[in-house]
Amino acid sequence: MIAFMHEPLSVQITGGIHVNDAFIYDAWSQLPSEWTAWWESLSNPQDAQKDLINSLRKEPEARQHDLKGRPDSLLECLDREQLVLLEGIPHVEVPEILASRMVTKKLAEVKAGARYINHVCKTNNITRVVDIGSGQGYLSLTLAAACDLKVLAIDGSAKQIAGSKAAAEQAGLTEGDQITHLTRFVTGTDELATEVSTWAEGEKCLLTGLHACGSLSEHMIRLSTTTPCISHIAVVGCCYNHITPFSPSNITGFPISTFMRSHDLNLSTSALITGCQAPTNWIHNPNSIFGRKHFYRAVLEKLLFDKELVKQGAARPVWGIRNGDLLSFHTYTSRALSSLNLTIGKDISEREIAEYEKAYAGRSAETAILWTLSVLLCRVVESVIVLDRVFYLQEQGMEEVGVLPVFEYRESPRNLMVVGRKGEGV
């Protein structure tokens, strides 16, 4: 997996050349020529996009929809991608008063998560669970009400904790006994470890978090290794784009394991965003104008680059793109320039806008396919992140560390749960 992510093509499509910079660095020409020639032979670029996304599907019937004529080297690359990623295929009954508060997706996640956690607790004589990032308390209250476990629900939002407390009262749960709430912003500090240990009263605990955002999962993993009362861990991460990378000023950043760091495996911001995607769950819309946004942006970036109007890598103002902004390249350019405090006529002429639009006309297929390629490694990127956490736990002496696909991927794509058990004396 590490070797695969270090390959030039993997580096390129996970952020080496962002789709917005496709025309600046001629990203299309850097792809294998037999791939681009085949894609260019197709009548509609959406066919290529659908084919690439379909290659990620595991169902046997999905192969019936593969486009004929895929170059052998493309087939080999797609097959190798499937080989290096972690597999993500996966009954506690949630009380009605709690289930009524959850959407279908959340209910399925809580049922699956509670089922596994309850099994681990009952098997290992654990009666206490620490739920970090507990939010509205969906998992915490289910574990307390349906599984007869004592739960410490921790969240950084006082509003979320208030909502969870109200729901606990409705469910007849006693604060300070079956359920205890704690408002804390988790950063992996020793103070939280002390508070958890005090609450545990000498009993062993399982630490969990369903969809702990960004670096929160890493803070939880570190907490599990430094808090003696925590004997087991079961964490599902999400929002990988909020992970902070390792740097001299952030020595706890990704990757957190010595193994990954020793292999110089770093993920760009674009790659981390890729890890959040689930293209096989996307709904195909032949009338979507989404691709036009990437095409216009790439043409505009080339124009700005050539005229040296914007410094590469400099922070840009955030502006929401409306459908009306995509009616034409001129309309899009006008809106974008205004956000950059640039004007048509003074900084860029009407003639230049028309010339660039004409020069790149017919090349929208390139940005469409490049964008699809950029998300194609989504599950490989996620696998790298998850394995980094597994390696870290192993390096800290935790036993029986593994990865469990706890949710059905179609219902909840971020379904990889990192699980582990401490050995005696750890």
Coordinates of C-alpha atoms in Angstrom, one line a residue:
M1 CA 0.0 0.0 0.0
I2 CA 2.8 2.4 0.9
A3 CA 4.6 1.6 -2.4
F4 CA 1.4 2.1 -4.3
M5 CA 0.8 5.6 -2.7
H6 CA 4.4 6.6 -3.6
E7 CA 4.0 5.8 -7.3
P8 CA 4.1 9.0 -9.5
L9 CA 0.5 8.4 -10.8
S10 CA -0.9 8.0 -7.2
V11 CA 0.9 11.1 -6.1
Q12 CA -0.4 13.1 -9.1
I13 CA -4.1 12.1 -8.7
T14 CA -4.1 12.6 -4.9
G15 CA -3.0 16.2 -5.0
G16 CA 0.3 16.3 -6.9
I17 CA -1.5 18.2 -9.6
H18 CA -4.9 19.5 -8.4
V19 CA -7.6 19.5 -11.0
N20 CA -7.8 23.3 -10.7
D21 CA -4.3 23.5 -12.0
A22 CA -4.8 20.9 -14.7
F23 CA -4.1 23.4 -17.6
I24 CA -1.2 25.1 -15.8
Y25 CA 0.8 21.9 -15.5
D26 CA -0.9 20.0 -18.4
A27 CA -2.0 17.2 -16.1
W28 CA -3.7 15.3 -19.0
S29 CA -0.5 14.8 -20.9
Q30 CA 1.1 13.3 -17.8
L31 CA -1.3 10.4 -17.7
P32 CA -0.5 7.2 -19.6
S33 CA -1.1 8.0 -23.3
E34 CA -3.1 4.8 -23.9
W35 CA -5.6 5.9 -21.2
T36 CA -6.1 9.4 -22.5
A37 CA -6.4 8.1 -26.1
W38 CA -9.1 5.6 -25.1
W39 CA -11.0 8.2 -23.0
E40 CA -10.8 10.7 -25.9
S41 CA -12.3 8.0 -28.2
L42 CA -15.5 7.9 -26.1
S43 CA -18.4 10.0 -27.3
N44 CA -19.3 11.3 -23.8
P45 CA -16.8 12.0 -20.9
Q46 CA -19.5 10.9 -18.4
D47 CA -19.1 7.4 -19.8
A48 CA -15.5 7.4 -18.7
Q49 CA -16.4 8.8 -15.3
K50 CA -19.1 6.2 -14.7
D51 CA -16.7 3.5 -15.8
L52 CA -14.0 4.6 -13.4
I53 CA -16.5 4.8 -10.4
N54 CA -18.0 1.5 -11.4
S55 CA -14.6 -0.1 -11.1
L56 CA -14.7 0.5 -7.4
R57 CA -17.8 -1.6 -6.9
K58 CA -17.4 -5.1 -5.4
E59 CA -20.7 -6.7 -6.6
P60 CA -20.1 -9.3 -9.3
E61 CA -22.9 -7.8 -11.4
A62 CA -21.0 -4.6 -11.5
R63 CA -18.5 -6.1 -13.9
Q64 CA -21.2 -6.5 -16.5
H65 CA -21.3 -2.7 -16.8
D66 CA -17.5 -2.3 -17.5
L67 CA -16.8 -0.4 -20.7
K68 CA -15.3 -2.6 -23.4
G69 CA -11.8 -1.7 -24.6
R70 CA -10.2 -0.6 -21.4
P71 CA -6.4 -0.5 -21.9
D72 CA -4.6 -3.3 -20.2
S73 CA -2.5 -0.9 -18.1
L74 CA -5.6 0.8 -16.8
L75 CA -7.2 -2.6 -15.9
E76 CA -4.0 -3.5 -14.1
C77 CA -4.0 -0.2 -12.1
L78 CA -7.6 -0.6 -11.1
D79 CA -7.1 -4.2 -10.0
R80 CA -4.0 -3.2 -8.0
E81 CA -6.0 -0.5 -6.2
Q82 CA -8.5 -3.1 -5.1
L83 CA -5.7 -5.3 -3.7
V84 CA -4.1 -2.7 -1.5
L85 CA -7.2 -1.2 0.2
L86 CA -8.8 -2.5 3.4
E87 CA -12.0 -4.3 2.9
G88 CA -15.1 -2.5 4.1
I89 CA -18.0 -5.0 4.0
P90 CA -19.6 -5.7 7.2
H91 CA -28.6 -7.0 17.5
V92 CA -28.9 -4.4 19.8
E93 CA -32.5 -3.0 19.7
V94 CA -32.5 0.7 20.3
P95 CA -35.3 1.9 22.6
E96 CA -38.1 3.6 20.6
I97 CA -37.8 6.8 22.6
L98 CA -34.2 7.1 21.4
A99 CA -34.7 5.6 17.9
S100 CA -37.4 8.2 17.2
R101 CA -34.7 10.9 17.4
M102 CA -32.4 9.4 14.8
V103 CA -32.5 9.4 11.0
T104 CA -32.2 6.0 9.3
K105 CA -28.5 6.3 8.7
K106 CA -27.7 7.2 12.3
L107 CA -30.0 4.5 13.7
A108 CA -28.2 1.8 11.6
E109 CA -24.8 3.1 12.8
V110 CA -25.9 3.1 16.4
K111 CA -27.3 -0.4 16.2
A112 CA -24.2 -1.8 14.6
G113 CA -21.8 0.1 16.9
A114 CA -23.7 -0.7 20.1
R115 CA -24.0 -4.4 19.1
Y116 CA -20.2 -4.7 18.7
I117 CA -19.4 -2.7 21.8
N118 CA -21.9 -4.6 23.9
H119 CA -20.4 -7.9 22.8
V120 CA -16.8 -6.8 23.7
C121 CA -18.0 -5.5 27.1
K122 CA -19.9 -8.6 28.0
T123 CA -17.1 -10.9 26.8
N124 CA -14.5 -9.1 28.8
N125 CA -16.5 -8.3 31.9
I126 CA -16.4 -4.5 31.2
T127 CA -19.2 -2.5 32.7
R128 CA -18.0 1.0 31.7
V129 CA -17.8 2.8 28.4
V130 CA -16.2 6.2 27.6
D131 CA -17.9 7.8 24.5
I132 CA -15.9 10.7 23.1
G133 CA -17.5 13.0 20.6
S134 CA -20.8 11.8 22.0
G135 CA -22.9 14.6 20.4
Q136 CA -26.6 14.2 21.1
G137 CA -25.9 11.0 22.9
Y138 CA -27.3 8.5 20.4
L139 CA -24.7 5.8 21.1
S140 CA -24.1 6.7 24.8
L141 CA -27.8 6.5 25.7
T142 CA -28.3 3.3 23.8
L143 CA -25.4 1.6 25.6
A144 CA -26.8 2.8 28.9
A145 CA -30.4 2.0 28.3
A146 CA -30.3 -1.1 26.2
C147 CA -27.0 -2.7 27.2
D148 CA -26.9 -1.9 31.0
L149 CA -23.5 -0.2 30.8
K150 CA -22.3 2.8 32.7
V151 CA -21.3 5.5 30.2
L152 CA -19.2 8.6 30.4
A153 CA -20.4 10.8 27.5
I154 CA -17.8 13.5 26.5
D155 CA -18.3 16.2 23.9
G156 CA -16.8 19.7 23.3
S157 CA -20.2 21.3 22.7
A158 CA -22.3 22.4 25.7
K159 CA -25.3 22.5 23.4
Q160 CA -24.8 18.9 22.3
I161 CA -24.4 17.8 25.9
A162 CA -27.6 19.7 26.9
G163 CA -29.5 17.8 24.2
S164 CA -28.1 14.5 25.3
K165 CA -29.0 15.2 29.0
A166 CA -32.6 16.0 28.0
A167 CA -32.9 12.8 26.0
A168 CA -31.4 10.8 28.9
E169 CA -34.0 12.2 31.2
Q170 CA -36.8 11.3 28.8
A171 CA -35.4 7.7 28.6
G172 CA -35.4 7.5 32.4
L173 CA -31.6 7.4 32.8
T174 CA -30.1 8.7 36.0
E175 CA -27.3 11.3 35.6
G176 CA -24.2 10.3 37.5
D177 CA -25.2 6.7 37.6
Q178 CA -26.1 5.0 34.3
I179 CA -25.0 8.1 32.3
T180 CA -22.5 10.8 33.1
H181 CA -22.0 13.8 30.9
L182 CA -18.8 15.8 30.6
T183 CA -18.2 18.9 28.4
R184 CA -14.6 18.8 27.3
F185 CA -12.8 19.8 24.1
V186 CA -10.5 16.7 23.6
T187 CA -6.9 17.4 22.7
G188 CA -5.2 14.4 24.3
T189 CA -4.2 16.2 27.5
D190 CA -3.4 14.5 30.8
E191 CA -6.2 16.3 32.6
L192 CA -8.8 14.3 30.7
A193 CA -7.0 11.0 31.5
T194 CA -7.3 11.9 35.2
E195 CA -11.0 12.7 34.9
V196 CA -11.7 9.4 33.1
S197 CA -9.7 7.5 35.7
T198 CA -11.6 9.2 38.5
W199 CA -15.0 8.3 36.9
A200 CA -13.9 4.7 36.3
E201 CA -13.4 4.1 40.0
G202 CA -10.7 1.5 39.4
E203 CA -12.8 -0.5 36.9
K204 CA -11.6 -1.2 33.3
C205 CA -13.3 0.7 30.5
L206 CA -13.8 0.6 26.7
L207 CA -13.1 3.8 24.9
T208 CA -15.2 4.5 21.8
G209 CA -16.3 7.1 19.3
L210 CA -18.4 6.7 16.2
H211 CA -17.2 9.1 13.5
A212 CA -14.8 11.0 15.6
C213 CA -13.9 13.9 13.4
G214 CA -10.4 14.6 12.0
S215 CA -7.6 14.4 14.5
L216 CA -10.1 13.6 17.4
S217 CA -9.6 9.9 16.6
E218 CA -5.9 10.3 17.0
H219 CA -6.3 12.1 20.3
M220 CA -8.6 9.2 21.5
I221 CA -6.0 6.6 20.4
R222 CA -3.3 8.3 22.3
L223 CA -5.6 8.7 25.4
S224 CA -6.3 4.9 25.3
T225 CA -2.5 4.2 25.5
T226 CA -1.9 6.5 28.4
T227 CA -4.9 5.9 30.6
P228 CA -4.5 2.6 32.6
C229 CA -8.2 2.0 33.2
I230 CA -8.9 1.9 29.4
S231 CA -8.5 -1.7 28.4
H232 CA -10.2 -1.7 25.0
I233 CA -10.7 0.7 22.2
A234 CA -13.3 0.8 19.3
V235 CA -13.1 4.0 17.2
V236 CA -14.5 5.0 13.8
G237 CA -13.0 8.1 12.2
C238 CA -14.4 10.5 9.7
C239 CA -13.8 14.0 8.2
Y240 CA -10.2 13.2 7.3
N241 CA -9.8 16.6 5.7
H242 CA -9.6 18.0 9.3
I243 CA -6.6 15.9 10.2
T244 CA -3.6 18.1 10.9
P245 CA -0.3 16.9 9.3
F246 CA 2.9 16.3 11.1
S247 CA 5.3 19.3 11.2
P248 CA 8.1 20.7 13.4
S249 CA 5.4 22.8 15.1
N250 CA 2.9 19.9 15.3
I251 CA 4.7 16.8 16.3
T252 CA 1.5 14.9 17.1
G253 CA 0.2 15.3 13.5
F254 CA -0.4 12.7 10.8
P255 CA 1.1 10.2 10.4
I256 CA 1.2 9.3 14.1
S257 CA 2.9 5.9 13.8
T258 CA 6.7 5.6 13.7
F259 CA 6.3 3.0 10.9
M260 CA 4.5 5.4 8.5
R261 CA 6.8 8.3 9.3
S262 CA 9.8 6.1 8.6
H263 CA 8.4 5.5 5.1
D264 CA 7.9 9.2 4.5
L265 CA 4.2 8.7 3.8
N266 CA 2.5 12.1 3.8
L267 CA -0.9 12.9 2.5
S268 CA -1.7 16.3 0.9
T269 CA -4.8 18.3 1.8
S270 CA -6.3 17.1 -1.5
A271 CA -5.6 13.5 -0.6
L272 CA -7.2 13.8 2.8
I273 CA -10.3 15.3 1.1
T274 CA -10.2 12.3 -1.3
G275 CA -10.4 10.0 1.7
C276 CA -13.7 11.4 2.6
Q277 CA -15.4 10.6 -0.7
A278 CA -17.7 7.6 -1.5
P279 CA -18.1 7.8 -5.3
T280 CA -20.0 4.5 -5.5
N281 CA -22.7 6.1 -3.5
W282 CA -23.1 9.0 -5.8
I283 CA -26.3 9.4 -7.9
H284 CA -25.6 9.9 -11.6
N285 CA -27.2 13.0 -13.0
P286 CA -26.6 13.4 -16.8
N287 CA -27.7 17.0 -16.6
S288 CA -25.4 18.0 -13.7
I289 CA -23.3 21.1 -14.2
F290 CA -20.9 20.1 -11.5
G291 CA -18.2 19.3 -14.1
R292 CA -18.5 22.8 -15.6
K293 CA -17.3 24.2 -12.3
H294 CA -14.0 22.4 -12.4
F295 CA -13.5 23.2 -16.1
Y296 CA -14.1 26.9 -15.7
R297 CA -11.9 27.0 -12.6
A298 CA -9.0 25.3 -14.4
V299 CA -9.3 27.7 -17.4
L300 CA -9.4 30.7 -15.1
E301 CA -6.5 29.5 -13.0
K302 CA -4.4 29.2 -16.2
L303 CA -5.4 32.7 -17.2
L304 CA -4.5 34.1 -13.7
F305 CA -1.2 32.1 -13.8
D306 CA -0.2 33.4 -17.2
K307 CA -0.9 37.0 -16.2
E308 CA 0.8 36.6 -12.8
L309 CA -2.2 38.0 -11.1
V310 CA -2.4 35.5 -8.2
K311 CA 0.5 34.0 -6.4
Q312 CA 0.4 30.2 -6.5
G313 CA -0.4 28.6 -3.2
A314 CA -1.6 31.9 -1.7
A315 CA -4.8 31.8 0.4
R316 CA -7.9 32.6 -1.6
P317 CA -11.2 34.1 -0.3
V318 CA -14.0 31.6 0.0
W319 CA -17.0 32.3 -2.2
G320 CA -20.0 30.1 -2.8
I321 CA -20.6 29.2 -6.5
R322 CA -24.2 29.6 -7.5
N323 CA -25.7 27.9 -10.5
G324 CA -26.1 31.3 -12.1
D325 CA -22.3 31.8 -12.0
L326 CA -21.9 28.8 -14.3
L327 CA -24.1 30.1 -17.1
S328 CA -21.0 31.0 -19.1
F329 CA -17.2 31.3 -18.6
H330 CA -17.5 35.1 -18.8
T331 CA -20.1 35.1 -15.9
Y332 CA -18.0 32.7 -13.8
T333 CA -14.8 34.8 -14.4
S334 CA -16.6 38.0 -13.5
R335 CA -17.8 36.6 -10.2
A336 CA -14.4 35.0 -9.4
L337 CA -12.5 38.2 -10.2
S338 CA -14.7 40.3 -7.9
S339 CA -13.9 38.0 -5.0
L340 CA -10.2 38.5 -5.7
N341 CA -10.7 42.3 -5.9
L342 CA -9.8 42.2 -9.6
T343 CA -11.9 43.7 -12.4
I344 CA -12.6 43.0 -16.1
G345 CA -11.1 45.8 -18.2
K346 CA -8.5 46.8 -15.7
D347 CA -6.8 43.4 -14.8
I348 CA -8.1 41.1 -17.5
S349 CA -9.6 42.2 -20.8
E350 CA -12.7 41.0 -22.4
R351 CA -10.6 39.8 -25.3
E352 CA -8.4 37.7 -23.0
I353 CA -11.4 36.0 -21.5
A354 CA -12.8 35.2 -25.0
E355 CA -9.4 33.9 -26.2
Y356 CA -8.9 31.5 -23.2
E357 CA -12.4 30.3 -23.5
K358 CA -11.8 29.5 -27.2
A359 CA -8.3 28.0 -26.6
Y360 CA -9.6 25.5 -24.1
A361 CA -13.0 24.8 -25.7
G362 CA -13.5 21.1 -26.1
R363 CA -11.2 20.2 -23.2
S364 CA -13.8 19.9 -20.5
A365 CA -13.6 16.1 -20.7
E366 CA -10.0 16.4 -19.4
T367 CA -11.0 18.1 -16.1
A368 CA -14.0 15.8 -15.7
I369 CA -11.9 12.7 -15.9
L370 CA -9.1 14.2 -13.9
W371 CA -11.5 15.0 -11.1
T372 CA -12.9 11.4 -11.2
L373 CA -9.4 10.0 -11.0
S374 CA -8.7 12.2 -8.0
V375 CA -11.4 10.5 -6.0
L376 CA -10.6 7.0 -7.3
L377 CA -8.1 6.3 -4.6
C378 CA -10.6 7.4 -1.8
R379 CA -10.6 4.0 -0.1
V380 CA -6.8 3.5 -0.5
V381 CA -6.2 6.9 1.2
E382 CA -8.7 5.9 4.0
S383 CA -6.9 2.6 4.4
V384 CA -3.5 4.4 4.8
I385 CA -5.0 6.6 7.6
V386 CA -6.6 3.7 9.4
L387 CA -3.5 1.5 9.2
D388 CA -1.4 4.4 10.6
R389 CA -3.6 4.3 13.7
V390 CA -3.4 0.5 13.9
F391 CA 0.5 0.6 13.7
Y392 CA 0.5 3.3 16.4
L393 CA -1.5 1.1 18.8
Q394 CA 0.8 -1.9 18.0
E395 CA 3.9 0.3 18.7
Q396 CA 2.4 1.2 22.0
G397 CA 2.1 -2.4 23.0
M398 CA -1.6 -2.9 22.5
E399 CA -2.6 -6.5 21.6
E400 CA -5.2 -7.8 19.2
V401 CA -5.3 -4.6 17.2
G402 CA -7.4 -4.8 14.0
V403 CA -9.9 -3.2 11.7
L404 CA -13.6 -4.1 11.7
P405 CA -15.9 -3.0 8.9
V406 CA -18.7 -2.3 11.4
F407 CA -21.3 -0.6 9.1
E408 CA -22.8 -1.4 5.8
Y409 CA -20.7 0.7 3.3
R410 CA -23.8 1.8 1.3
E411 CA -25.4 3.1 4.5
S412 CA -22.3 4.6 6.0
P413 CA -19.1 4.7 3.9
R414 CA -16.9 5.7 6.9
N415 CA -17.3 2.2 8.3
L416 CA -13.8 1.1 9.4
M417 CA -13.5 0.7 13.2
V418 CA -10.1 0.5 14.7
V419 CA -10.3 -2.0 17.6
G420 CA -7.7 -3.1 20.2
R421 CA -7.2 -4.7 23.5
K422 CA -4.4 -4.1 26.0
G423 CA -2.3 -7.0 27.2
E424 CA -1.5 -7.6 30.8
G425 CA 0.7 -5.0 32.3
V426 CA 0.2 -2.5 29.4

